Amino acid sequence: MKVYFAGSIRGGRIDAALYERLIKYIQKTDVVLTEHVGDLNLSEEGQTVVDIYNQDTAWLHESDVLIAECTCPSLGVGYEQAYVERCQKPCHIFDNKKGTNLSAMLAGNGFYNKRPYEDEDDIYPIIDSILQKE
């Protein structure tokens, strides 16, 4: 399965280490098109905003599922979620109940599979079920 993993980049990198662990876990069995999201030394050097948009939308079209970690709010991740809704691709939103209030635009939308969690260890069995069912 091809996974588009979404996590905050310009909105803040506070959860980058978590993204890295989740991406490595998914890569044990599946392809993560956006593995750079978990890169702790991520740099946008050499890429224009048009390049980033074109690459990301191509990956969204290529992906089978979007898995988004949304504890750190990000306009880009919200856009990616709306994009896959328009394409009718499955979208799973993870957010730490201790760290955030998910936007009402996402929380109130029945299209999205909301996956609130309390501890990181809660995430892995859910990812297993997503990758087996999608």
PDB file of C-alpha atoms in Angstrom:
ATOM      1  CA  MET A   1       0.000   0.000   0.000  1.00  0.00           C
ATOM      2  CA  LYS A   2       1.179   3.551  -0.722  1.00  0.00           C
ATOM      3  CA  VAL A   3       0.781   5.834   2.291  1.00  0.00           C
ATOM      4  CA  TYR A   4       0.833   9.611   2.265  1.00  0.00           C
ATOM      5  CA  PHE A   5       1.939  10.531   5.774  1.00  0.00           C
ATOM      6  CA  ALA A   6       1.037  14.097   6.733  1.00  0.00           C
ATOM      7  CA  GLY A   7       2.541  16.024   9.603  1.00  0.00           C
ATOM      8  CA  SER A   8       3.341  19.630  10.329  1.00  0.00           C
ATOM      9  CA  ILE A   9       6.352  21.126   8.578  1.00  0.00           C
ATOM     10  CA  ARG A  10       5.971  24.905   8.416  1.00  0.00           C
ATOM     11  CA  GLY A  11       3.394  24.900  11.225  1.00  0.00           C
ATOM     12  CA  GLY A  12       6.011  23.597  13.672  1.00  0.00           C
ATOM     13  CA  ARG A  13       8.311  20.607  14.022  1.00  0.00           C
ATOM     14  CA  ILE A  14       7.662  19.806  17.685  1.00  0.00           C
ATOM     15  CA  ASP A  15       6.395  16.306  16.765  1.00  0.00           C
ATOM     16  CA  ALA A  16       9.018  15.523  14.086  1.00  0.00           C
ATOM     17  CA  ALA A  17      10.559  12.697  16.157  1.00  0.00           C
ATOM     18  CA  LEU A  18       7.111  11.099  16.501  1.00  0.00           C
ATOM     19  CA  TYR A  19       6.578  11.399  12.732  1.00  0.00           C
ATOM     20  CA  GLU A  20       9.935   9.712  12.173  1.00  0.00           C
ATOM     21  CA  ARG A  21       8.989   6.755  14.418  1.00  0.00           C
ATOM     22  CA  LEU A  22       5.542   6.366  12.815  1.00  0.00           C
ATOM     23  CA  ILE A  23       6.960   6.507   9.291  1.00  0.00           C
ATOM     24  CA  LYS A  24       9.633   3.899  10.098  1.00  0.00           C
ATOM     25  CA  TYR A  25       6.917   1.670  11.567  1.00  0.00           C
ATOM     26  CA  ILE A  26       4.721   1.966   8.457  1.00  0.00           C
ATOM     27  CA  GLN A  27       7.732   1.319   6.196  1.00  0.00           C
ATOM     28  CA  LYS A  28       8.169  -2.135   7.719  1.00  0.00           C
ATOM     29  CA  THR A  29       5.274  -3.304   5.537  1.00  0.00           C
ATOM     30  CA  ASP A  30       4.231  -0.473   3.223  1.00  0.00           C
ATOM     31  CA  VAL A  31       5.560   2.416   1.127  1.00  0.00           C
ATOM     32  CA  VAL A  32       5.540   5.917   2.618  1.00  0.00           C
ATOM     33  CA  LEU A  33       5.615   8.446  -0.201  1.00  0.00           C
ATOM     34  CA  THR A  34       6.344  11.340   2.160  1.00  0.00           C
ATOM     35  CA  GLU A  35       9.100   9.914   4.321  1.00  0.00           C
ATOM     36  CA  HIS A  36      10.780  13.340   4.400  1.00  0.00           C
ATOM     37  CA  VAL A  37       8.100  14.525   6.869  1.00  0.00           C
ATOM     38  CA  GLY A  38       9.896  12.495   9.539  1.00  0.00           C
ATOM     39  CA  ASP A  39      13.349  13.840   8.672  1.00  0.00           C
ATOM     40  CA  LEU A  40      14.649  15.621  11.771  1.00  0.00           C
ATOM     41  CA  ASN A  41      16.928  17.762   9.584  1.00  0.00           C
ATOM     42  CA  LEU A  42      14.293  18.620   6.973  1.00  0.00           C
ATOM     43  CA  SER A  43      15.208  21.450   4.643  1.00  0.00           C
ATOM     44  CA  GLU A  44      13.168  22.984   1.859  1.00  0.00           C
ATOM     45  CA  GLU A  45      16.309  24.340   0.236  1.00  0.00           C
ATOM     46  CA  GLY A  46      16.262  24.171  -3.544  1.00  0.00           C
ATOM     47  CA  GLN A  47      12.514  23.703  -3.803  1.00  0.00           C
ATOM     48  CA  THR A  48      10.072  26.383  -4.833  1.00  0.00           C
ATOM     49  CA  VAL A  49       6.580  26.460  -3.370  1.00  0.00           C
ATOM     50  CA  VAL A  50       5.303  25.413  -6.809  1.00  0.00           C
ATOM     51  CA  ASP A  51       7.661  22.404  -6.794  1.00  0.00           C
ATOM     52  CA  ILE A  52       6.401  21.402  -3.344  1.00  0.00           C
ATOM     53  CA  TYR A  53       2.746  21.788  -4.351  1.00  0.00           C
ATOM     54  CA  ASN A  54       3.195  19.791  -7.567  1.00  0.00           C
ATOM     55  CA  GLN A  55       5.095  16.978  -5.845  1.00  0.00           C
ATOM     56  CA  ASP A  56       2.696  16.744  -2.908  1.00  0.00           C
ATOM     57  CA  THR A  57      -0.438  16.696  -5.062  1.00  0.00           C
ATOM     58  CA  ALA A  58       1.137  14.032  -7.301  1.00  0.00           C
ATOM     59  CA  TRP A  59       1.839  11.936  -4.195  1.00  0.00           C
ATOM     60  CA  LEU A  60      -1.725  12.492  -2.942  1.00  0.00           C
ATOM     61  CA  HIS A  61      -3.056  11.127  -6.249  1.00  0.00           C
ATOM     62  CA  GLU A  62      -0.647   8.180  -6.134  1.00  0.00           C
ATOM     63  CA  SER A  63      -1.411   7.267  -2.523  1.00  0.00           C
ATOM     64  CA  ASP A  64      -3.937   4.707  -1.348  1.00  0.00           C
ATOM     65  CA  VAL A  65      -4.501   6.300   2.054  1.00  0.00           C
ATOM     66  CA  LEU A  66      -3.592   9.436   3.989  1.00  0.00           C
ATOM     67  CA  ILE A  67      -2.437   9.074   7.582  1.00  0.00           C
ATOM     68  CA  ALA A  68      -2.169  12.448   9.311  1.00  0.00           C
ATOM     69  CA  GLU A  69      -0.746  13.243  12.733  1.00  0.00           C
ATOM     70  CA  CYS A  70      -2.508  16.480  13.644  1.00  0.00           C
ATOM     71  CA  THR A  71      -1.486  17.276  17.199  1.00  0.00           C
ATOM     72  CA  CYS A  72       0.551  20.244  15.910  1.00  0.00           C
ATOM     73  CA  PRO A  73      -1.900  22.266  13.780  1.00  0.00           C
ATOM     74  CA  SER A  74      -0.826  22.888  10.190  1.00  0.00           C
ATOM     75  CA  LEU A  75      -2.573  24.666   7.329  1.00  0.00           C
ATOM     76  CA  GLY A  76      -0.807  22.390   4.843  1.00  0.00           C
ATOM     77  CA  VAL A  77      -1.979  19.199   6.546  1.00  0.00           C
ATOM     78  CA  GLY A  78      -5.536  20.568   6.612  1.00  0.00           C
ATOM     79  CA  TYR A  79      -5.278  21.288   2.899  1.00  0.00           C
ATOM     80  CA  GLU A  80      -3.992  17.768   2.230  1.00  0.00           C
ATOM     81  CA  GLN A  81      -6.934  16.305   4.133  1.00  0.00           C
ATOM     82  CA  ALA A  82      -9.434  18.356   2.138  1.00  0.00           C
ATOM     83  CA  TYR A  83      -7.640  17.340  -1.062  1.00  0.00           C
ATOM     84  CA  VAL A  84      -8.015  13.612  -0.365  1.00  0.00           C
ATOM     85  CA  GLU A  85     -11.645  14.126   0.636  1.00  0.00           C
ATOM     86  CA  ARG A  86     -12.213  15.648  -2.798  1.00  0.00           C
ATOM     87  CA  CYS A  87     -10.458  12.614  -4.334  1.00  0.00           C
ATOM     88  CA  GLN A  88     -12.479  10.269  -2.065  1.00  0.00           C
ATOM     89  CA  LYS A  89      -9.411   8.562  -0.618  1.00  0.00           C
ATOM     90  CA  PRO A  90      -9.405   7.240   2.956  1.00  0.00           C
ATOM     91  CA  CYS A  91      -8.033   9.672   5.536  1.00  0.00           C
ATOM     92  CA  HIS A  92      -7.110   8.838   9.129  1.00  0.00           C
ATOM     93  CA  ILE A  93      -6.458  11.677  11.550  1.00  0.00           C
ATOM     94  CA  PHE A  94      -4.429  11.069  14.705  1.00  0.00           C
ATOM     95  CA  ASP A  95      -4.344  13.656  17.462  1.00  0.00           C
ATOM     96  CA  ASN A  96      -3.104  13.459  21.014  1.00  0.00           C
ATOM     97  CA  LYS A  97      -6.043  14.150  23.328  1.00  0.00           C
ATOM     98  CA  LYS A  98      -3.622  15.705  25.831  1.00  0.00           C
ATOM     99  CA  GLY A  99      -2.080  18.085  23.326  1.00  0.00           C
ATOM    100  CA  THR A 100      -4.731  19.517  21.032  1.00  0.00           C
ATOM    101  CA  ASN A 101      -8.313  20.230  20.147  1.00  0.00           C
ATOM    102  CA  LEU A 102      -8.925  19.015  16.633  1.00  0.00           C
ATOM    103  CA  SER A 103     -10.435  21.667  14.370  1.00  0.00           C
ATOM    104  CA  ALA A 104     -14.236  21.553  14.264  1.00  0.00           C
ATOM    105  CA  MET A 105     -13.988  21.450  10.458  1.00  0.00           C
ATOM    106  CA  LEU A 106     -12.301  18.071  10.767  1.00  0.00           C
ATOM    107  CA  ALA A 107     -13.921  16.804  13.962  1.00  0.00           C
ATOM    108  CA  GLY A 108     -17.409  17.524  12.643  1.00  0.00           C
ATOM    109  CA  ASN A 109     -16.855  15.976   9.219  1.00  0.00           C
ATOM    110  CA  GLY A 110     -17.994  12.351   8.993  1.00  0.00           C
ATOM    111  CA  PHE A 111     -15.707  11.642   6.025  1.00  0.00           C
ATOM    112  CA  TYR A 112     -12.586  11.538   8.187  1.00  0.00           C
ATOM    113  CA  ASN A 113     -11.604   8.637  10.419  1.00  0.00           C
ATOM    114  CA  LYS A 114     -10.663  10.382  13.668  1.00  0.00           C
ATOM    115  CA  ARG A 115      -8.150   8.477  15.787  1.00  0.00           C
ATOM    116  CA  PRO A 116      -7.607  10.336  19.077  1.00  0.00           C
ATOM    117  CA  TYR A 117      -4.942   8.811  21.302  1.00  0.00           C
ATOM    118  CA  GLU A 118      -3.399   9.365  24.716  1.00  0.00           C
ATOM    119  CA  ASP A 119      -0.051   7.614  24.350  1.00  0.00           C
ATOM    120  CA  GLU A 120       2.106   6.870  21.325  1.00  0.00           C
ATOM    121  CA  ASP A 121       1.746   3.139  21.932  1.00  0.00           C
ATOM    122  CA  ASP A 122      -1.997   3.503  21.224  1.00  0.00           C
ATOM    123  CA  ILE A 123      -1.228   4.474  17.615  1.00  0.00           C
ATOM    124  CA  TYR A 124       0.549   1.350  16.344  1.00  0.00           C
ATOM    125  CA  PRO A 125      -2.334  -1.164  16.569  1.00  0.00           C
ATOM    126  CA  ILE A 126      -4.584   1.366  14.832  1.00  0.00           C
ATOM    127  CA  ILE A 127      -2.051   1.762  12.022  1.00  0.00           C
ATOM    128  CA  ASP A 128      -1.935  -2.035  11.717  1.00  0.00           C
ATOM    129  CA  SER A 129      -5.706  -2.160  11.298  1.00  0.00           C
ATOM    130  CA  ILE A 130      -5.686   0.693   8.753  1.00  0.00           C
ATOM    131  CA  LEU A 131      -3.061  -0.958   6.586  1.00  0.00           C
ATOM    132  CA  GLN A 132      -4.847  -4.320   6.681  1.00  0.00           C
ATOM    133  CA  LYS A 133      -8.321  -2.932   5.913  1.00  0.00           C
ATOM    134  CA  GLU A 134      -7.747  -0.210   3.313  1.00  0.00           C
TER     135      GLU A 134
END
